[in-house]
Tab-separated table of C-alpha atoms in Angstrom:
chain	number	residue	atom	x	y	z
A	1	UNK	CA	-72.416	26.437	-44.005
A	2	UNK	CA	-74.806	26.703	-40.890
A	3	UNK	CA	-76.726	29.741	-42.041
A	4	UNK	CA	-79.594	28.496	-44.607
A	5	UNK	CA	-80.986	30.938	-47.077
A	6	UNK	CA	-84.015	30.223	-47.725
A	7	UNK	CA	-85.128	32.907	-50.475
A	8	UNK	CA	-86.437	30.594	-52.920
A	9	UNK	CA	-89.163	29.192	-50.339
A	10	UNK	CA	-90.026	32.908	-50.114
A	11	UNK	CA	-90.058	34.047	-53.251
A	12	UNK	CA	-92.323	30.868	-54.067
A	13	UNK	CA	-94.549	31.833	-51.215
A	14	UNK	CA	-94.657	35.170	-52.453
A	15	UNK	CA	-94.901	33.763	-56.438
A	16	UNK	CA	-92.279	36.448	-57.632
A	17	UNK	CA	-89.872	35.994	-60.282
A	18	UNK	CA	-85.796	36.013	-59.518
A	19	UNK	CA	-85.726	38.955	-62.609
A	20	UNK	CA	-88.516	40.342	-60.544
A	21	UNK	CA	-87.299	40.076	-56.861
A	22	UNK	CA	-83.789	41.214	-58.622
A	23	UNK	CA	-85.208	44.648	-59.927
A	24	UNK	CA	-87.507	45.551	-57.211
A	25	UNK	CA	-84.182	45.142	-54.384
A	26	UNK	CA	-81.482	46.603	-56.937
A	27	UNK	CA	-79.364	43.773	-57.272
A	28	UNK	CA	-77.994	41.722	-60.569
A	29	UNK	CA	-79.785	38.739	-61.232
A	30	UNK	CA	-76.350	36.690	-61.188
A	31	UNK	CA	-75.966	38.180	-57.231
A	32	UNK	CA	-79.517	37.087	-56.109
A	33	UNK	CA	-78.383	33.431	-57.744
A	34	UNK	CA	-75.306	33.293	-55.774
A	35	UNK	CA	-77.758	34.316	-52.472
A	36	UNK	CA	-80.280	31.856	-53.666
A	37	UNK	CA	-77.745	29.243	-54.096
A	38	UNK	CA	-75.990	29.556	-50.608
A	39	UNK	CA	-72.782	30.979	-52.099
A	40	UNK	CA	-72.580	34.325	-50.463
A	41	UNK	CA	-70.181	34.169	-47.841
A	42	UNK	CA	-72.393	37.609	-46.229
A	43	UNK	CA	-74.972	39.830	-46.937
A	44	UNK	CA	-75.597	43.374	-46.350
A	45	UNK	CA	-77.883	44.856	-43.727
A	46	UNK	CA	-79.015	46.856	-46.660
A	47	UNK	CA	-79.875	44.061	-48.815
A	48	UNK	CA	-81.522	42.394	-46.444
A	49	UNK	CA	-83.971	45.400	-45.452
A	50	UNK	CA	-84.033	45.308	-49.400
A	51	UNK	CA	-85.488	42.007	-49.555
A	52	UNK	CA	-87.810	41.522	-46.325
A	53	UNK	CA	-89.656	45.095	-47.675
A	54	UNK	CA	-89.981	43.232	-51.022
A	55	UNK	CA	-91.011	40.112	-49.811
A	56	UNK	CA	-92.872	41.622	-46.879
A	57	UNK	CA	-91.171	38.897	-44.279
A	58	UNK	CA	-88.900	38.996	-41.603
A	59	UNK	CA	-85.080	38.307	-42.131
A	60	UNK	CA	-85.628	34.863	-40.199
A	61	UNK	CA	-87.655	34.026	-42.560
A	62	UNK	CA	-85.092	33.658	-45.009
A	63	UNK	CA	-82.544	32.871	-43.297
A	64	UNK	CA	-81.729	29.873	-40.966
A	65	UNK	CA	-79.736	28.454	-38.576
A	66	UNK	CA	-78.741	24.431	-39.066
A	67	UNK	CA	-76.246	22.366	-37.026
A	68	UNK	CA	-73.551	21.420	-38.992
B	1	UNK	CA	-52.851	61.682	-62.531
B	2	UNK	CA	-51.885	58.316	-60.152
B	3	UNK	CA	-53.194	55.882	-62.261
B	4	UNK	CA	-51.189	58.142	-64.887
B	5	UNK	CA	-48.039	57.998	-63.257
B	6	UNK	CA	-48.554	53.856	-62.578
B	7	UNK	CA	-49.092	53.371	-65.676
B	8	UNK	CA	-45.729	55.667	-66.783
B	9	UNK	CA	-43.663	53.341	-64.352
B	10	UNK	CA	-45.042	49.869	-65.646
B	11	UNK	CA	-44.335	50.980	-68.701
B	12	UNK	CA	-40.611	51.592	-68.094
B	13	UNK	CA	-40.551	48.401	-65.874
B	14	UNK	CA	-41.229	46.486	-69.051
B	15	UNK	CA	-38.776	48.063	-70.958
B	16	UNK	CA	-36.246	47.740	-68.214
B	17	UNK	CA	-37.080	43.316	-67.884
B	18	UNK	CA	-36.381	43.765	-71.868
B	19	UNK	CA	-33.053	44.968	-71.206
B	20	UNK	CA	-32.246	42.514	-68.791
B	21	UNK	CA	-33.805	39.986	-70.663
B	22	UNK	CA	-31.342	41.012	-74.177
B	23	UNK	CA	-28.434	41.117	-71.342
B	24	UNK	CA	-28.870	37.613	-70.304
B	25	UNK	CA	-29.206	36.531	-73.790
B	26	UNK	CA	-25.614	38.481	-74.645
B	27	UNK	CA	-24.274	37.118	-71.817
B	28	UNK	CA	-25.410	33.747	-72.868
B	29	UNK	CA	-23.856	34.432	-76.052
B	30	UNK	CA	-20.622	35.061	-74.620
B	31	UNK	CA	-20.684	32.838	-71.855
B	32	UNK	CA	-17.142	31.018	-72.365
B	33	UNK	CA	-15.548	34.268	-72.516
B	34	UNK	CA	-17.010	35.433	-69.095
B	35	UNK	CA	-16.936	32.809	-67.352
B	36	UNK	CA	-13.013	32.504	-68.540
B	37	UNK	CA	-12.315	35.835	-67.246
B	38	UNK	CA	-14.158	35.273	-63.960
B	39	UNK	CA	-11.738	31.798	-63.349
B	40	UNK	CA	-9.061	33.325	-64.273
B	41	UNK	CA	-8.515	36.536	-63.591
B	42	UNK	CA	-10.883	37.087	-60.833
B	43	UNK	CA	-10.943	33.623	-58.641
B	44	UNK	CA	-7.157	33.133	-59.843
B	45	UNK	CA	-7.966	29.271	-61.112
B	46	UNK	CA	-6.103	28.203	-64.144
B	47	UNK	CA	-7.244	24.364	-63.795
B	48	UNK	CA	-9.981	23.345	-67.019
B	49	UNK	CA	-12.311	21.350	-64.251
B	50	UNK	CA	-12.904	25.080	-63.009
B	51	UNK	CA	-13.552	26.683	-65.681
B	52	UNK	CA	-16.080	23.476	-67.122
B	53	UNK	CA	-17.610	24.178	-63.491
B	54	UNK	CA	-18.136	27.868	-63.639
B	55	UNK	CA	-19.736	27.854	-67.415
B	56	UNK	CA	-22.265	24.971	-66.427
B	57	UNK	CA	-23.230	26.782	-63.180
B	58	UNK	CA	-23.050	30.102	-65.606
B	59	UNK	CA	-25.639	28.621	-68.254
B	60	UNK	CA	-28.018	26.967	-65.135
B	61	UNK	CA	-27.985	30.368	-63.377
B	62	UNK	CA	-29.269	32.423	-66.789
B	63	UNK	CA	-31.994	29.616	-66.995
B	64	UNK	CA	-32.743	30.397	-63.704
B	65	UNK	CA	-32.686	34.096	-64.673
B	66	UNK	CA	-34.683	33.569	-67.378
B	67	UNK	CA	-38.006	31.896	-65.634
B	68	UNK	CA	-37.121	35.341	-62.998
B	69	UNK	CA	-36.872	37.570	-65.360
B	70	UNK	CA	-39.991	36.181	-67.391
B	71	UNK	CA	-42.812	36.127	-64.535
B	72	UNK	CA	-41.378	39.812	-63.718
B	73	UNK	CA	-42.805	40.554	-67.387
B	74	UNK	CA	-45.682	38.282	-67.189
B	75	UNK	CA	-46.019	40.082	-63.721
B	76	UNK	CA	-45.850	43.992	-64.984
B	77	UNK	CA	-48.292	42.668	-68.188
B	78	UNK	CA	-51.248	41.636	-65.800
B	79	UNK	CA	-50.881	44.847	-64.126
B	80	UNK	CA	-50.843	46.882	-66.738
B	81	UNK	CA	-54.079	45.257	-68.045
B	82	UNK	CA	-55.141	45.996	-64.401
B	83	UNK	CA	-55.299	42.141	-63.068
B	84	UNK	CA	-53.725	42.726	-59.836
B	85	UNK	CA	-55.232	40.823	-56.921
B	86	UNK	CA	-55.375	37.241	-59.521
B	87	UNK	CA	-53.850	33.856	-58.612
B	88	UNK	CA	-51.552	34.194	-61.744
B	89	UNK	CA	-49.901	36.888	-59.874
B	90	UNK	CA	-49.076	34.904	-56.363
B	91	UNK	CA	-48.036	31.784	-58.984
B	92	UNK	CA	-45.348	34.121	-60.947
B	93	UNK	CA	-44.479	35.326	-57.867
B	94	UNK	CA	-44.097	31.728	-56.624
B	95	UNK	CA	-42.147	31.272	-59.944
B	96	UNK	CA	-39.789	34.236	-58.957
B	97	UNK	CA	-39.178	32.638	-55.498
B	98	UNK	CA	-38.421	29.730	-56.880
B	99	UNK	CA	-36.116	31.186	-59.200
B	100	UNK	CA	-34.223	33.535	-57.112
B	101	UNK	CA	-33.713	30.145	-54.073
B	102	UNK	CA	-32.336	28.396	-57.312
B	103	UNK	CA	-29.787	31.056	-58.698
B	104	UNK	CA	-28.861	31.601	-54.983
B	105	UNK	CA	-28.213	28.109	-55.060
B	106	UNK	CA	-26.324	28.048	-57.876
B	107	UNK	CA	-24.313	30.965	-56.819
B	108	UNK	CA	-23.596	29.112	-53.735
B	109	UNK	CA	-22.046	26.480	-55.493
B	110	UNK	CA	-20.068	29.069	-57.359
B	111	UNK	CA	-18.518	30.531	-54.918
B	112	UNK	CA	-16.653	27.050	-54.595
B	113	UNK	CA	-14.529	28.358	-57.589
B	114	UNK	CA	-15.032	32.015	-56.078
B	115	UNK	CA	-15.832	32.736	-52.727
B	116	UNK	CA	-17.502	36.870	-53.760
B	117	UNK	CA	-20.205	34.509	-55.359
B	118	UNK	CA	-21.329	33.806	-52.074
B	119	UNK	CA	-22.381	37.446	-52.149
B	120	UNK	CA	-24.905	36.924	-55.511
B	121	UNK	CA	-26.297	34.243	-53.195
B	122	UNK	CA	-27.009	36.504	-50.468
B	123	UNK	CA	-28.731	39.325	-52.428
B	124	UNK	CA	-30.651	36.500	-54.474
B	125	UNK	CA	-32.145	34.897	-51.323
B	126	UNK	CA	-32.969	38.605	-49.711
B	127	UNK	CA	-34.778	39.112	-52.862
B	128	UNK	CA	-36.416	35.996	-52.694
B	129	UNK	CA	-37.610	36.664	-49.228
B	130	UNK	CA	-39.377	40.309	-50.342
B	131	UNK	CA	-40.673	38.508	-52.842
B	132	UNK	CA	-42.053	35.925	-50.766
B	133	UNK	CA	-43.393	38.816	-48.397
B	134	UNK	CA	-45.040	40.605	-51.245
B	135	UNK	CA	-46.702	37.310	-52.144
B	136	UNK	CA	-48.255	36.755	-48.800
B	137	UNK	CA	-49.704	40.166	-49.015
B	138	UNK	CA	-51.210	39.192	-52.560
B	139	UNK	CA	-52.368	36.278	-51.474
B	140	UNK	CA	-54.497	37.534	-47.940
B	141	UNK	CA	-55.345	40.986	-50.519
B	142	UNK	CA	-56.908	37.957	-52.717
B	143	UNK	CA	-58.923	36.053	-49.909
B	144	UNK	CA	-60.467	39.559	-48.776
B	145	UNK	CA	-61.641	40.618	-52.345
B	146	UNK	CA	-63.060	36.756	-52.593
B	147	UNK	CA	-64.927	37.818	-49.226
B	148	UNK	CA	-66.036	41.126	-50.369
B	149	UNK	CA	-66.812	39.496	-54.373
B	150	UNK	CA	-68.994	37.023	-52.611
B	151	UNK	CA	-70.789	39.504	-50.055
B	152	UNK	CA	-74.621	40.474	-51.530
């Protein structure tokens, strides 16, 4: 896929947990894995506000365009 | 009270597939006798090559029947265990398809001894093709809830 999520370089930024980042945005820890692992096919406005106002970023920092 | 009444109408779909199931299997039990009747008194063929014909074709088209009749159960089971938008489902459909073309086939060949056989084949293959609708549905109904399964 083009769109790189890059959550992990965040979260390590950021040192929080994926339990931790999990709880604080609402979300099982088995859905931020399939985000973290680029298997989402989309994600939420929602989620997203969820996760830059835990992470305190902006979405492009987590995600990415790449050519194919 | 929907999920209620659903649940009331799988219920007697099963039992109905049972019937026809124990039907196929009586008829199976009887097939010389039937298929007798049907060359004789209904196609109006006394010769033995016609009747050795019709009981073959008989016995291929309850097999057929059969592997119909036994995704339709398979079918109604998932459902009733609520696994409705599943790849099982589109493959026993698949299996139905396949198993209404083949009877339809079989029929067609029938109606070489009796020509209203060519009807059977008709109603099998217009089956086949709601069948083959329904599955299409099933299958785009499964590619959406993949979508909406994988969105975060």
């Amino acid at each position: 896929m083009a769109i790189i999520v890059n959550l992990d370089v965040m979260m390590a930024k950021r040192k929080i947990s994926s339990g931790e980042l999990a709880e604080k945005i609402g979300i099982t820890p088995a859905n931020l894995s399939i985000l973290k692992n680029q298997k989402a096919k989309a994600v939420r406005f929602s989620t997203l506000n969820d996760i830059c106002k835990a992470l305190e970023c902006q979405p492009g920092d987590i995600l990415e365009y790449q050519e194919d | 009270m929907d999920s209620k009444y659903n649940d009331s109408v799988i219920r007697w779909t099963k039992i109905a597939t049972i019937i026809f199931i124990l039907l196929v299997v009586a008829a199976d039990c009887t097939g010389p006798i039937i298929t007798r009747f049907v060359t004789v008194v209904w196609a109006d063929r006394l010769d033995t090559p016609a009747f050795v014909m019709m009981t073959v074709l008989f016995y291929v088209g309850t097999l057929f029947g059969y592997v119909v009749l036994f995704s339709v159960f398979k079918l109604l089971d998932n459902m009733s265990k609520d696994i409705v938008f599943d790849r099982a489902n589109t493959k026993l459909m698949r299996y139905i398809v396949i198993g209404l073309i083949s009877a339809g086939l079989v029929c067609a060949i029938a109606g070489y001894i009796w020509i209203s056989m060519l009807y059977l084949t008709v109603v099998a293959f217009f089956m086949a093709l709601i069948v083959l609708s329904v599955k299409i549905v099933f299958d785009k109904a499964i590619t959406m809830k993949e979508d909406l399964d994988l969105t975060i």
